[in-house]
Amino acid sequence: MSALPILQCAVAAGSAWWVATVIIGHPSPFFAPIAAVVSLGLSLGARLRRSVELVAGVTIGIGIGDLLIAVIGTGTWQITLVVGLAMSAAVLLNSGPIFSMQAASSAVLVATLLPPGDIAGIDRMVDALTGGLVGIAVVALIPTHPVGRARKQAANVLGTAAEVMQLVADGLLSNDDKPIEDALRKARTTQDSIDALREQIAGGREISRISPLYWNTRGRLDRLAAVADPLDNALRNMRVLARRSLTLVRDDEILNPRLVDQVEKLAHSVETLKLMALADPGQQPDQAEAARVLRSVASGLKPELVENAGLSATVVFAQVRSLTVDFLQVSGLKRISAIATLPPTVEKPAYRPEP
């Protein structure tokens, strides 16, 4: 997964050095390849922002350092003051970590190595700009596929969700808390995966804007971006489901076996969503097929499943309904349409059920 980002960093570093030495004429532009590597990194998200933060941070740091050191000289308290002011200015202008750290390091460079007013400070700013621009050019010319990584990440998240749902169903069926404990542990580790998915989508959008090769992927990225929030909501609801299922089993509360069947059916439908995420355009299962499978689950979630049931069973029922709505949104339905697939639980529901 890191092979292409490493290649991009390596090519960008060499290219930035070549541009700075051969075209611009700087004798030792050490910061140009450094800037190229820092702006790209191994993470695919927010590369444009990193480039802008890097160049702006260098400019702020050198500007403040050059201005103050020329007046107050160099020493312990001078470095303390210059770094404090440079980082404060960077934080006030932009909260990005690269911005403030580059401002600080550039201010230190001026305060310790570069004489005030020396042209080397300006050269470092030019080198930073060169490295950032070369990094962006390399992303455009040697791009990762903007959709592929995000699709795989979404499929990984859905695969974990299906495993969690199946473990909950197994525990409820056997009245055993061990599978549900495993499910809860798995569910609690999913937030990093959602964050990674958002990062992959952000990185894909940058590539689709920078690289002409992938301008036609913007629609698919928009659809993936629309999936992130419902999937995040589903994972949060799944943690609640696992916790309440654990309470239900430990309290030895009576549960309608048909409700357990619905939990298991939902787990199988999430597997279909996983395959949908991995499918190429035109392949099956597509969004329509995934929605069809989920609708069949929704149609069985009737209030009669929890007639005369206890609190935990009622909460499990409610969470399964909420999860079904979340996953229907992952399959492409709007939230109101997803809610309308569920059998009503009150006489006058806010959203009219589907016929």
mmCIF file of C-alpha atoms in Angstrom:
data_model
loop_
_atom_site.group_PDB
_atom_site.id
_atom_site.type_symbol
_atom_site.label_atom_id
_atom_site.label_comp_id
_atom_site.label_asym_id
_atom_site.label_seq_id
_atom_site.Cartn_x
_atom_site.Cartn_y
_atom_site.Cartn_z
ATOM 1 C CA MET A 1 0.000 0.000 0.000
ATOM 2 C CA SER A 2 2.940 2.334 0.623
ATOM 3 C CA ALA A 3 4.918 1.430 -2.517
ATOM 4 C CA LEU A 4 3.462 4.129 -4.771
ATOM 5 C CA PRO A 5 3.655 6.951 -2.188
ATOM 6 C CA ILE A 6 7.309 5.995 -1.592
ATOM 7 C CA LEU A 7 7.967 6.107 -5.337
ATOM 8 C CA GLN A 8 6.252 9.498 -5.568
ATOM 9 C CA CYS A 9 8.377 10.884 -2.705
ATOM 10 C CA ALA A 10 11.590 9.547 -4.235
ATOM 11 C CA VAL A 11 10.849 10.946 -7.702
ATOM 12 C CA ALA A 12 9.710 14.268 -6.221
ATOM 13 C CA ALA A 13 12.893 14.602 -4.129
ATOM 14 C CA GLY A 14 15.201 13.992 -7.097
ATOM 15 C CA SER A 15 13.151 16.209 -9.398
ATOM 16 C CA ALA A 16 13.029 19.064 -6.865
ATOM 17 C CA TRP A 17 16.821 18.955 -6.488
ATOM 18 C CA TRP A 18 17.252 18.997 -10.266
ATOM 19 C CA VAL A 19 14.893 21.934 -10.760
ATOM 20 C CA ALA A 20 16.485 23.945 -7.959
ATOM 21 C CA THR A 21 20.054 23.333 -9.100
ATOM 22 C CA VAL A 22 19.798 23.232 -12.894
ATOM 23 C CA ILE A 23 16.888 25.555 -13.654
ATOM 24 C CA ILE A 24 16.925 27.978 -10.702
ATOM 25 C CA GLY A 25 20.680 27.794 -10.151
ATOM 26 C CA HIS A 26 20.919 27.324 -6.383
ATOM 27 C CA PRO A 27 24.233 25.629 -5.475
ATOM 28 C CA SER A 28 22.971 23.577 -2.493
ATOM 29 C CA PRO A 29 19.161 23.621 -2.390
ATOM 30 C CA PHE A 30 18.885 21.028 0.368
ATOM 31 C CA PHE A 31 15.430 22.200 1.359
ATOM 32 C CA ALA A 32 13.850 21.651 -2.067
ATOM 33 C CA PRO A 33 13.888 17.813 -1.856
ATOM 34 C CA ILE A 34 13.004 18.001 1.850
ATOM 35 C CA ALA A 35 9.981 20.166 1.045
ATOM 36 C CA ALA A 36 8.904 17.787 -1.714
ATOM 37 C CA VAL A 37 9.022 14.770 0.606
ATOM 38 C CA VAL A 38 7.331 16.552 3.531
ATOM 39 C CA SER A 39 4.522 17.864 1.327
ATOM 40 C CA LEU A 40 3.809 14.385 -0.068
ATOM 41 C CA GLY A 41 4.545 11.933 2.723
ATOM 42 C CA LEU A 42 3.049 8.430 2.853
ATOM 43 C CA SER A 43 -0.430 9.738 3.596
ATOM 44 C CA LEU A 44 -2.535 10.391 0.500
ATOM 45 C CA GLY A 45 -4.838 12.953 2.102
ATOM 46 C CA ALA A 46 -4.421 16.736 2.277
ATOM 47 C CA ARG A 47 -1.262 16.880 0.177
ATOM 48 C CA LEU A 48 -2.177 20.220 -1.347
ATOM 49 C CA ARG A 49 -2.758 21.623 2.125
ATOM 50 C CA ARG A 50 0.583 20.264 3.334
ATOM 51 C CA SER A 51 2.369 21.951 0.425
ATOM 52 C CA VAL A 52 0.722 25.299 1.122
ATOM 53 C CA GLU A 53 1.376 25.031 4.873
ATOM 54 C CA LEU A 54 5.024 24.178 4.280
ATOM 55 C CA VAL A 55 5.721 27.114 1.971
ATOM 56 C CA ALA A 56 3.753 29.555 4.135
ATOM 57 C CA GLY A 57 5.454 28.321 7.313
ATOM 58 C CA VAL A 58 8.907 28.801 5.838
ATOM 59 C CA THR A 59 7.975 32.304 4.678
ATOM 60 C CA ILE A 60 6.585 33.326 8.089
ATOM 61 C CA GLY A 61 9.554 31.863 9.981
ATOM 62 C CA ILE A 62 12.205 33.454 7.810
ATOM 63 C CA GLY A 63 10.369 36.773 7.666
ATOM 64 C CA ILE A 64 9.949 37.104 11.441
ATOM 65 C CA GLY A 65 13.393 35.696 12.161
ATOM 66 C CA ASP A 66 15.132 37.963 9.666
ATOM 67 C CA LEU A 67 13.301 41.040 10.950
ATOM 68 C CA LEU A 68 13.920 40.452 14.663
ATOM 69 C CA ILE A 69 17.408 38.964 14.654
ATOM 70 C CA ALA A 70 18.668 41.995 12.726
ATOM 71 C CA VAL A 71 17.491 44.162 15.653
ATOM 72 C CA ILE A 72 17.988 42.044 18.795
ATOM 73 C CA GLY A 73 20.898 39.816 17.782
ATOM 74 C CA THR A 74 21.417 36.091 18.400
ATOM 75 C CA GLY A 75 21.379 34.222 21.684
ATOM 76 C CA THR A 76 19.332 32.058 24.029
ATOM 77 C CA TRP A 77 16.504 34.461 24.801
ATOM 78 C CA GLN A 78 16.489 35.747 21.208
ATOM 79 C CA ILE A 79 15.889 32.238 19.822
ATOM 80 C CA THR A 80 13.175 31.680 22.446
ATOM 81 C CA LEU A 81 11.434 34.905 21.462
ATOM 82 C CA VAL A 82 11.726 34.394 17.700
ATOM 83 C CA VAL A 83 10.419 30.816 17.797
ATOM 84 C CA GLY A 84 7.550 31.806 20.096
ATOM 85 C CA LEU A 85 6.518 34.679 17.859
ATOM 86 C CA ALA A 86 6.886 32.686 14.616
ATOM 87 C CA MET A 87 4.788 29.779 15.930
ATOM 88 C CA SER A 88 2.184 32.138 17.393
ATOM 89 C CA ALA A 89 1.829 33.928 14.062
ATOM 90 C CA ALA A 90 1.499 30.584 12.276
ATOM 91 C CA VAL A 91 -1.166 29.308 14.696
ATOM 92 C CA LEU A 92 -3.156 32.543 14.395
ATOM 93 C CA LEU A 93 -3.067 32.310 10.592
ATOM 94 C CA ASN A 94 -3.589 28.542 10.285
ATOM 95 C CA SER A 95 -3.812 25.680 12.795
ATOM 96 C CA GLY A 96 -2.025 23.168 10.560
ATOM 97 C CA PRO A 97 0.877 21.400 12.329
ATOM 98 C CA ILE A 98 3.222 21.612 9.345
ATOM 99 C CA PHE A 99 2.669 25.379 9.123
ATOM 100 C CA SER A 100 3.675 26.076 12.724
ATOM 101 C CA MET A 101 6.604 23.622 12.773
ATOM 102 C CA GLN A 102 8.079 24.990 9.548
ATOM 103 C CA ALA A 103 7.702 28.527 10.870
ATOM 104 C CA ALA A 104 9.589 27.518 14.019
ATOM 105 C CA SER A 105 12.377 25.615 12.255
ATOM 106 C CA SER A 106 12.885 28.407 9.719
ATOM 107 C CA ALA A 107 13.052 30.999 12.494
ATOM 108 C CA VAL A 108 15.682 28.859 14.267
ATOM 109 C CA LEU A 109 17.656 28.621 11.031
ATOM 110 C CA VAL A 110 17.744 32.406 10.661
ATOM 111 C CA ALA A 111 18.595 32.898 14.341
ATOM 112 C CA THR A 112 21.486 30.414 14.345
ATOM 113 C CA LEU A 113 22.952 29.887 10.866
ATOM 114 C CA LEU A 114 21.865 32.594 8.438
ATOM 115 C CA PRO A 115 23.080 36.170 8.898
ATOM 116 C CA PRO A 116 20.203 38.695 9.037
ATOM 117 C CA GLY A 117 19.313 39.958 5.571
ATOM 118 C CA ASP A 118 21.289 37.154 3.917
ATOM 119 C CA ILE A 119 19.942 36.016 0.552
ATOM 120 C CA ALA A 120 20.065 32.412 1.766
ATOM 121 C CA GLY A 121 16.774 33.011 3.590
ATOM 122 C CA ILE A 122 15.080 34.030 0.347
ATOM 123 C CA ASP A 123 16.659 31.043 -1.389
ATOM 124 C CA ARG A 124 15.166 28.739 1.246
ATOM 125 C CA MET A 125 11.711 30.173 0.570
ATOM 126 C CA VAL A 126 12.193 29.595 -3.159
ATOM 127 C CA ASP A 127 13.399 26.053 -2.484
ATOM 128 C CA ALA A 128 10.318 25.377 -0.328
ATOM 129 C CA LEU A 129 8.059 26.632 -3.104
ATOM 130 C CA THR A 130 9.973 24.556 -5.657
ATOM 131 C CA GLY A 131 9.677 21.375 -3.588
ATOM 132 C CA GLY A 132 5.963 21.900 -2.977
ATOM 133 C CA LEU A 133 5.195 22.556 -6.649
ATOM 134 C CA VAL A 134 7.284 19.614 -7.822
ATOM 135 C CA GLY A 135 5.482 17.376 -5.325
ATOM 136 C CA ILE A 136 2.105 18.416 -6.724
ATOM 137 C CA ALA A 137 3.354 17.835 -10.280
ATOM 138 C CA VAL A 138 4.527 14.323 -9.369
ATOM 139 C CA VAL A 139 1.095 13.525 -7.893
ATOM 140 C CA ALA A 140 -0.477 14.632 -11.177
ATOM 141 C CA LEU A 141 1.933 12.647 -13.367
ATOM 142 C CA ILE A 142 2.297 9.501 -11.217
ATOM 143 C CA PRO A 143 -1.110 9.359 -9.514
ATOM 144 C CA THR A 144 -2.607 6.664 -7.371
ATOM 145 C CA HIS A 145 -6.088 5.656 -8.460
ATOM 146 C CA PRO A 146 -8.336 8.120 -6.611
ATOM 147 C CA VAL A 147 -11.158 5.620 -6.090
ATOM 148 C CA GLY A 148 -9.403 2.271 -5.664
ATOM 149 C CA ARG A 149 -7.932 2.787 -2.195
ATOM 150 C CA ALA A 150 -11.108 4.357 -0.834
ATOM 151 C CA ARG A 151 -13.204 1.464 -2.183
ATOM 152 C CA LYS A 152 -10.918 -1.096 -0.539
ATOM 153 C CA GLN A 153 -10.995 0.808 2.733
ATOM 154 C CA ALA A 154 -14.811 0.984 2.638
ATOM 155 C CA ALA A 155 -14.925 -2.763 1.922
ATOM 156 C CA ASN A 156 -12.623 -3.440 4.898
ATOM 157 C CA VAL A 157 -14.898 -1.431 7.188
ATOM 158 C CA LEU A 158 -17.992 -3.233 5.900
ATOM 159 C CA GLY A 159 -16.256 -6.591 6.287
ATOM 160 C CA THR A 160 -15.564 -5.808 9.942
ATOM 161 C CA ALA A 161 -19.178 -4.676 10.391
ATOM 162 C CA ALA A 162 -20.452 -7.966 8.963
ATOM 163 C CA GLU A 163 -18.182 -9.923 11.335
ATOM 164 C CA VAL A 164 -19.428 -7.928 14.320
ATOM 165 C CA MET A 165 -23.076 -8.457 13.378
ATOM 166 C CA GLN A 166 -22.532 -12.203 12.917
ATOM 167 C CA LEU A 167 -20.799 -12.523 16.300
ATOM 168 C CA VAL A 168 -23.693 -10.689 17.962
ATOM 169 C CA ALA A 169 -26.165 -13.021 16.245
ATOM 170 C CA ASP A 170 -24.152 -16.070 17.328
ATOM 171 C CA GLY A 171 -24.090 -14.883 20.931
ATOM 172 C CA LEU A 172 -27.808 -14.136 20.992
ATOM 173 C CA LEU A 173 -28.652 -17.481 19.421
ATOM 174 C CA SER A 174 -26.552 -19.515 21.882
ATOM 175 C CA ASN A 175 -27.236 -17.178 24.839
ATOM 176 C CA ASP A 176 -23.463 -16.899 25.232
ATOM 177 C CA ASP A 177 -21.743 -13.627 26.079
ATOM 178 C CA LYS A 178 -18.289 -14.622 24.710
ATOM 179 C CA PRO A 179 -19.042 -14.015 20.984
ATOM 180 C CA ILE A 180 -20.709 -10.712 21.872
ATOM 181 C CA GLU A 181 -17.656 -9.640 23.896
ATOM 182 C CA ASP A 182 -15.532 -10.378 20.816
ATOM 183 C CA ALA A 183 -17.969 -8.387 18.709
ATOM 184 C CA LEU A 184 -17.747 -5.402 21.048
ATOM 185 C CA ARG A 185 -13.938 -5.481 20.978
ATOM 186 C CA LYS A 186 -13.978 -5.504 17.184
ATOM 187 C CA ALA A 187 -16.561 -2.723 17.027
ATOM 188 C CA ARG A 188 -14.490 -0.498 19.307
ATOM 189 C CA THR A 189 -11.504 -0.620 16.930
ATOM 190 C CA THR A 190 -13.390 0.647 13.889
ATOM 191 C CA GLN A 191 -13.048 4.419 14.342
ATOM 192 C CA ASP A 192 -9.504 4.454 12.960
ATOM 193 C CA SER A 193 -10.791 2.645 9.869
ATOM 194 C CA ILE A 194 -13.476 5.283 9.314
ATOM 195 C CA ASP A 195 -10.891 8.043 9.741
ATOM 196 C CA ALA A 196 -8.667 6.280 7.196
ATOM 197 C CA LEU A 197 -11.610 6.061 4.787
ATOM 198 C CA ARG A 198 -12.231 9.806 5.060
ATOM 199 C CA GLU A 199 -8.533 10.429 4.448
ATOM 200 C CA GLN A 200 -8.544 8.182 1.373
ATOM 201 C CA ILE A 201 -11.574 10.027 0.000
ATOM 202 C CA ALA A 202 -9.934 13.406 0.622
ATOM 203 C CA GLY A 203 -6.746 12.200 -1.076
ATOM 204 C CA GLY A 204 -8.738 10.811 -4.002
ATOM 205 C CA ARG A 205 -10.517 14.120 -4.477
ATOM 206 C CA GLU A 206 -7.193 15.942 -4.603
ATOM 207 C CA ILE A 207 -5.904 13.544 -7.253
ATOM 208 C CA SER A 208 -9.115 13.896 -9.286
ATOM 209 C CA ARG A 209 -8.616 17.668 -9.297
ATOM 210 C CA ILE A 210 -4.868 17.632 -10.024
ATOM 211 C CA SER A 211 -4.516 14.792 -12.525
ATOM 212 C CA PRO A 212 -6.306 15.026 -15.903
ATOM 213 C CA LEU A 213 -6.090 11.222 -16.065
ATOM 214 C CA TYR A 214 -8.735 10.930 -13.357
ATOM 215 C CA TRP A 215 -11.058 13.881 -13.863
ATOM 216 C CA ASN A 216 -13.773 11.383 -14.791
ATOM 217 C CA THR A 217 -13.719 9.777 -11.301
ATOM 218 C CA ARG A 218 -15.260 12.738 -9.480
ATOM 219 C CA GLY A 219 -18.784 11.325 -9.581
ATOM 220 C CA ARG A 220 -17.675 8.022 -8.054
ATOM 221 C CA LEU A 221 -15.771 9.895 -5.347
ATOM 222 C CA ASP A 222 -18.872 11.930 -4.542
ATOM 223 C CA ARG A 223 -20.828 8.700 -4.081
ATOM 224 C CA LEU A 224 -18.112 7.303 -1.824
ATOM 225 C CA ALA A 225 -18.015 10.514 0.191
ATOM 226 C CA ALA A 226 -21.787 10.251 0.718
ATOM 227 C CA VAL A 227 -21.221 6.785 2.240
ATOM 228 C CA ALA A 228 -18.773 7.904 4.949
ATOM 229 C CA ASP A 229 -21.260 9.484 7.387
ATOM 230 C CA PRO A 230 -23.896 6.700 7.236
ATOM 231 C CA LEU A 231 -21.146 4.113 7.648
ATOM 232 C CA ASP A 232 -19.763 6.003 10.637
ATOM 233 C CA ASN A 233 -23.271 6.149 12.133
ATOM 234 C CA ALA A 234 -23.719 2.424 11.515
ATOM 235 C CA LEU A 235 -20.534 1.555 13.394
ATOM 236 C CA ARG A 236 -21.590 3.708 16.341
ATOM 237 C CA ASN A 237 -25.021 2.066 16.390
ATOM 238 C CA MET A 238 -23.348 -1.326 16.150
ATOM 239 C CA ARG A 239 -21.395 -0.653 19.347
ATOM 240 C CA VAL A 240 -24.653 0.178 21.127
ATOM 241 C CA LEU A 241 -26.212 -3.003 19.736
ATOM 242 C CA ALA A 242 -23.305 -5.119 20.998
ATOM 243 C CA ARG A 243 -23.351 -3.545 24.463
ATOM 244 C CA ARG A 244 -27.117 -3.999 24.862
ATOM 245 C CA SER A 245 -26.944 -7.558 23.498
ATOM 246 C CA LEU A 246 -24.315 -8.311 26.126
ATOM 247 C CA THR A 247 -26.641 -7.022 28.837
ATOM 248 C CA LEU A 248 -29.531 -9.024 27.390
ATOM 249 C CA VAL A 249 -27.603 -12.304 27.491
ATOM 250 C CA ARG A 250 -26.150 -11.729 30.950
ATOM 251 C CA ASP A 251 -29.584 -10.848 32.308
ATOM 252 C CA ASP A 252 -30.956 -13.979 30.641
ATOM 253 C CA GLU A 253 -33.724 -11.914 29.109
ATOM 254 C CA ILE A 254 -36.213 -13.658 26.845
ATOM 255 C CA LEU A 255 -35.688 -12.853 23.159
ATOM 256 C CA ASN A 256 -37.856 -13.684 20.170
ATOM 257 C CA PRO A 257 -35.807 -16.077 17.939
ATOM 258 C CA ARG A 258 -37.134 -14.272 14.866
ATOM 259 C CA LEU A 259 -35.327 -11.117 16.015
ATOM 260 C CA VAL A 260 -32.069 -13.082 16.145
ATOM 261 C CA ASP A 261 -32.785 -14.212 12.585
ATOM 262 C CA GLN A 262 -33.097 -10.569 11.556
ATOM 263 C CA VAL A 263 -29.725 -9.751 13.114
ATOM 264 C CA GLU A 264 -28.143 -12.599 11.158
ATOM 265 C CA LYS A 265 -29.884 -11.559 7.932
ATOM 266 C CA LEU A 266 -28.542 -8.035 8.415
ATOM 267 C CA ALA A 267 -25.028 -9.448 8.836
ATOM 268 C CA HIS A 268 -25.376 -11.287 5.495
ATOM 269 C CA SER A 269 -26.696 -8.141 3.809
ATOM 270 C CA VAL A 270 -23.638 -6.209 4.999
ATOM 271 C CA GLU A 271 -21.502 -8.800 3.229
ATOM 272 C CA THR A 272 -23.394 -7.846 0.056
ATOM 273 C CA LEU A 273 -22.533 -4.195 0.736
ATOM 274 C CA LYS A 274 -18.874 -5.179 1.024
ATOM 275 C CA LEU A 275 -18.981 -6.873 -2.378
ATOM 276 C CA MET A 276 -20.770 -3.795 -3.766
ATOM 277 C CA ALA A 277 -17.903 -1.581 -2.572
ATOM 278 C CA LEU A 278 -15.360 -3.788 -4.351
ATOM 279 C CA ALA A 279 -17.361 -4.147 -7.586
ATOM 280 C CA ASP A 280 -16.279 -2.162 -10.636
ATOM 281 C CA PRO A 281 -18.868 -0.027 -12.464
ATOM 282 C CA GLY A 282 -21.333 -2.316 -14.251
ATOM 283 C CA GLN A 283 -20.521 -5.314 -12.070
ATOM 284 C CA GLN A 284 -22.799 -7.001 -9.532
ATOM 285 C CA PRO A 285 -23.758 -6.503 -6.814
ATOM 286 C CA ASP A 286 -24.437 -2.850 -7.520
ATOM 287 C CA GLN A 287 -26.241 -0.335 -5.313
ATOM 288 C CA ALA A 288 -29.669 -1.469 -6.501
ATOM 289 C CA GLU A 289 -28.948 -5.116 -5.614
ATOM 290 C CA ALA A 290 -27.551 -4.182 -2.193
ATOM 291 C CA ALA A 291 -30.622 -2.043 -1.502
ATOM 292 C CA ARG A 292 -32.905 -4.924 -2.537
ATOM 293 C CA VAL A 293 -31.232 -7.275 -0.054
ATOM 294 C CA LEU A 294 -31.471 -4.713 2.732
ATOM 295 C CA ARG A 295 -35.133 -4.000 1.962
ATOM 296 C CA SER A 296 -35.896 -7.653 2.544
ATOM 297 C CA VAL A 297 -34.354 -7.310 6.015
ATOM 298 C CA ALA A 298 -36.240 -4.090 6.706
ATOM 299 C CA SER A 299 -39.591 -5.636 5.794
ATOM 300 C CA GLY A 300 -39.209 -8.190 8.594
ATOM 301 C CA LEU A 301 -38.471 -5.696 11.364
ATOM 302 C CA LYS A 302 -42.042 -5.494 12.620
ATOM 303 C CA PRO A 303 -43.063 -4.370 16.134
ATOM 304 C CA GLU A 304 -44.509 -7.819 16.847
ATOM 305 C CA LEU A 305 -40.903 -9.063 17.264
ATOM 306 C CA VAL A 306 -40.743 -7.305 20.647
ATOM 307 C CA GLU A 307 -44.302 -7.741 21.929
ATOM 308 C CA ASN A 308 -44.155 -8.203 25.715
ATOM 309 C CA ALA A 309 -40.354 -7.996 25.491
ATOM 310 C CA GLY A 310 -37.991 -6.541 28.087
ATOM 311 C CA LEU A 311 -35.963 -3.347 27.820
ATOM 312 C CA SER A 312 -32.820 -4.884 26.334
ATOM 313 C CA ALA A 313 -34.717 -6.787 23.641
ATOM 314 C CA THR A 314 -36.551 -3.580 22.708
ATOM 315 C CA VAL A 315 -33.268 -1.680 22.450
ATOM 316 C CA VAL A 316 -31.748 -4.432 20.295
ATOM 317 C CA PHE A 317 -34.783 -4.238 18.018
ATOM 318 C CA ALA A 318 -34.489 -0.448 17.767
ATOM 319 C CA GLN A 319 -30.762 -0.638 17.028
ATOM 320 C CA VAL A 320 -31.248 -3.223 14.283
ATOM 321 C CA ARG A 321 -33.797 -0.898 12.668
ATOM 322 C CA SER A 322 -31.386 2.037 12.948
ATOM 323 C CA LEU A 323 -28.568 -0.049 11.478
ATOM 324 C CA THR A 324 -30.779 -1.080 8.579
ATOM 325 C CA VAL A 325 -31.459 2.591 7.814
ATOM 326 C CA ASP A 326 -27.726 3.380 8.004
ATOM 327 C CA PHE A 327 -26.782 0.533 5.678
ATOM 328 C CA LEU A 328 -29.572 1.405 3.229
ATOM 329 C CA GLN A 329 -27.992 4.861 2.990
ATOM 330 C CA VAL A 330 -24.640 3.183 2.303
ATOM 331 C CA SER A 331 -26.390 1.393 -0.575
ATOM 332 C CA GLY A 332 -27.369 4.763 -2.039
ATOM 333 C CA LEU A 333 -30.815 5.554 -0.598
ATOM 334 C CA LYS A 334 -31.662 8.912 0.945
ATOM 335 C CA ARG A 335 -32.335 8.804 4.670
ATOM 336 C CA ILE A 336 -36.082 9.450 4.335
ATOM 337 C CA SER A 337 -36.390 6.704 1.718
ATOM 338 C CA ALA A 338 -34.433 4.340 3.948
ATOM 339 C CA ILE A 339 -36.705 5.022 6.935
ATOM 340 C CA ALA A 340 -39.739 4.467 4.731
ATOM 341 C CA THR A 341 -38.675 0.857 4.085
ATOM 342 C CA LEU A 342 -39.307 -0.050 7.732
ATOM 343 C CA PRO A 343 -42.689 -1.281 8.966
ATOM 344 C CA PRO A 344 -44.219 1.471 11.138
ATOM 345 C CA THR A 345 -44.112 1.184 14.925
ATOM 346 C CA VAL A 346 -46.716 3.906 15.548
ATOM 347 C CA GLU A 347 -50.083 4.705 14.070
ATOM 348 C CA LYS A 348 -48.963 7.906 12.327
ATOM 349 C CA PRO A 349 -45.231 7.658 11.470
ATOM 350 C CA ALA A 350 -43.371 10.805 10.454
ATOM 351 C CA TYR A 351 -42.435 9.200 7.121
ATOM 352 C CA ARG A 352 -45.031 7.247 5.165
ATOM 353 C CA PRO A 353 -43.927 3.601 4.800
ATOM 354 C CA GLU A 354 -43.396 2.116 1.382
ATOM 355 C CA PRO A 355 -46.420 0.150 0.082
#
